[in-house]
Coordinates of C-alpha atoms in Angstrom, one line a residue:
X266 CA -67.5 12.2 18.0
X267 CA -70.0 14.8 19.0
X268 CA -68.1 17.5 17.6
X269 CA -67.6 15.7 14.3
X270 CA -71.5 14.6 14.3
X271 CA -72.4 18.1 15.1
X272 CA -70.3 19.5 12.3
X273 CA -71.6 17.1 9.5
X274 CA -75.4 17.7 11.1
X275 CA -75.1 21.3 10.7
X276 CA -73.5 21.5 7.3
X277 CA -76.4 18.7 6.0
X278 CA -79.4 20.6 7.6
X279 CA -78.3 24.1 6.4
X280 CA -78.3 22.8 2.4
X281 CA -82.0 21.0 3.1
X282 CA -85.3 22.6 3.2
X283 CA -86.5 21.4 6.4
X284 CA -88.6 23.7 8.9
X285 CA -86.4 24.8 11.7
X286 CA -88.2 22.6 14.4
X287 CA -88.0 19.4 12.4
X288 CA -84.0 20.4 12.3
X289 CA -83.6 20.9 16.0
X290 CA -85.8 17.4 16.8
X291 CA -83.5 15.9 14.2
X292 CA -80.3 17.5 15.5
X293 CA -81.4 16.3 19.3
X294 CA -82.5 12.7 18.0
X295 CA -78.5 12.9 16.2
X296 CA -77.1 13.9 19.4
X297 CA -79.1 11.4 21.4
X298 CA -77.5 8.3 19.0
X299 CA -74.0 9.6 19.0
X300 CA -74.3 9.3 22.7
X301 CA -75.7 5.7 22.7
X302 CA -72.9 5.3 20.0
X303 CA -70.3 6.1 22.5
X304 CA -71.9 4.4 25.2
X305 CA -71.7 1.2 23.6
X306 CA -67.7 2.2 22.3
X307 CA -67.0 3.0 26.3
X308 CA -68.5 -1.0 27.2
X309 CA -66.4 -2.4 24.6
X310 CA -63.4 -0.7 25.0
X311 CA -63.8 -2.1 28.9
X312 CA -65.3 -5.3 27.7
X313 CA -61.7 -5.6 25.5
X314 CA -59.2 -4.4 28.6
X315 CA -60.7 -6.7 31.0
X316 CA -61.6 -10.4 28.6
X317 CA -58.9 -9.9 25.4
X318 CA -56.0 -8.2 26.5
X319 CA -54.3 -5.7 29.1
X320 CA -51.6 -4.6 26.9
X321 CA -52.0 -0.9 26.5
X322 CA -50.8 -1.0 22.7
X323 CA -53.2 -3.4 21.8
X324 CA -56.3 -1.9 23.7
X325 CA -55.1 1.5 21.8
X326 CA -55.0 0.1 18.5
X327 CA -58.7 -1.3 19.7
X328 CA -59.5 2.2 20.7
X329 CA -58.5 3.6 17.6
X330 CA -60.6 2.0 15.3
X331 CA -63.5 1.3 17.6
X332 CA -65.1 4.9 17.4
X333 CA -64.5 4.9 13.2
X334 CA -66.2 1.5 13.2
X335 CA -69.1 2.4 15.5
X336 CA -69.4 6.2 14.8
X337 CA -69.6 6.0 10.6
X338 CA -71.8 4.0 10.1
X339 CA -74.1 5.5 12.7
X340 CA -73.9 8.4 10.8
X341 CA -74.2 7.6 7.4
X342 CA -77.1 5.8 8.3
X343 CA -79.1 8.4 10.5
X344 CA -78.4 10.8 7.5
X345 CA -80.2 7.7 5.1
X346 CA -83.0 7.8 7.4
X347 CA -83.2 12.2 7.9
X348 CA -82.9 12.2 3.8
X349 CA -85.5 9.3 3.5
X350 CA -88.2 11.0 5.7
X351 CA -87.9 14.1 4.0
X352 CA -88.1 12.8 0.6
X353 CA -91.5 11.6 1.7
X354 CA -92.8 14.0 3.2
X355 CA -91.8 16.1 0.7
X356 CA -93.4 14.6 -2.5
X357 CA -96.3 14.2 -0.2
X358 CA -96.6 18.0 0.3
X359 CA -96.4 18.4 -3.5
X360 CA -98.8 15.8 -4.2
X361 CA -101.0 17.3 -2.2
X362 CA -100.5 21.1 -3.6
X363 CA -100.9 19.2 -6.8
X364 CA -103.9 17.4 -5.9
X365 CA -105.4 20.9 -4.7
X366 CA -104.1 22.7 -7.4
X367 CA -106.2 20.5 -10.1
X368 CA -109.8 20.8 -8.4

């Protein structure tokens, strides 16, 4: 999931106008979440094998879908929040070019 996360991260910060350092603190902050992401996969996967079931085909199945269902939506939403910061801060910067602009 890293490899997918850094993929997507790198293709979405190219396209945006962000300052490079604001890229590489949101790349790390990404990279930080995918691990906790996987962290939490790991427990669960363990948390299934040892309280729901030892059969391998079922704990496969588990293992499977767990990632998809923990690792999208971590993603979609970190890119919400990246997209939501810059917007504001952006229409900030022009407000204040605009403000500075009209005195």
């Amino acid at each position: 999931s890293i490899i997918i996360y850094s993929l997507v991260m790198m293709a979405f910060l190219i396209k945006m106008r962000i300052p490079r350092n604001r890229k590489i603190i949101y790349f790390i902050l990404g990279i930080l979440g995918t691990i906790f992401v996987n962290m939490i996969r790991i427990f669960s996967l363990s948390v299934y094998a040892l309280k729901v079931t030892t059969d391998p085909e079922a704990w496969e199945e588990f293992h499977s879908v767990a990632g998809e269902i923990m690792f999208l939506p971590w993603l979609f939403i970190f890119l919400l929040i990246v997209t939501a910061v810059e917007t504001k801060r952006l229409k900030k910067l022009e407000s204040e070019k605009t403000s500075k602009n009209n005195l």
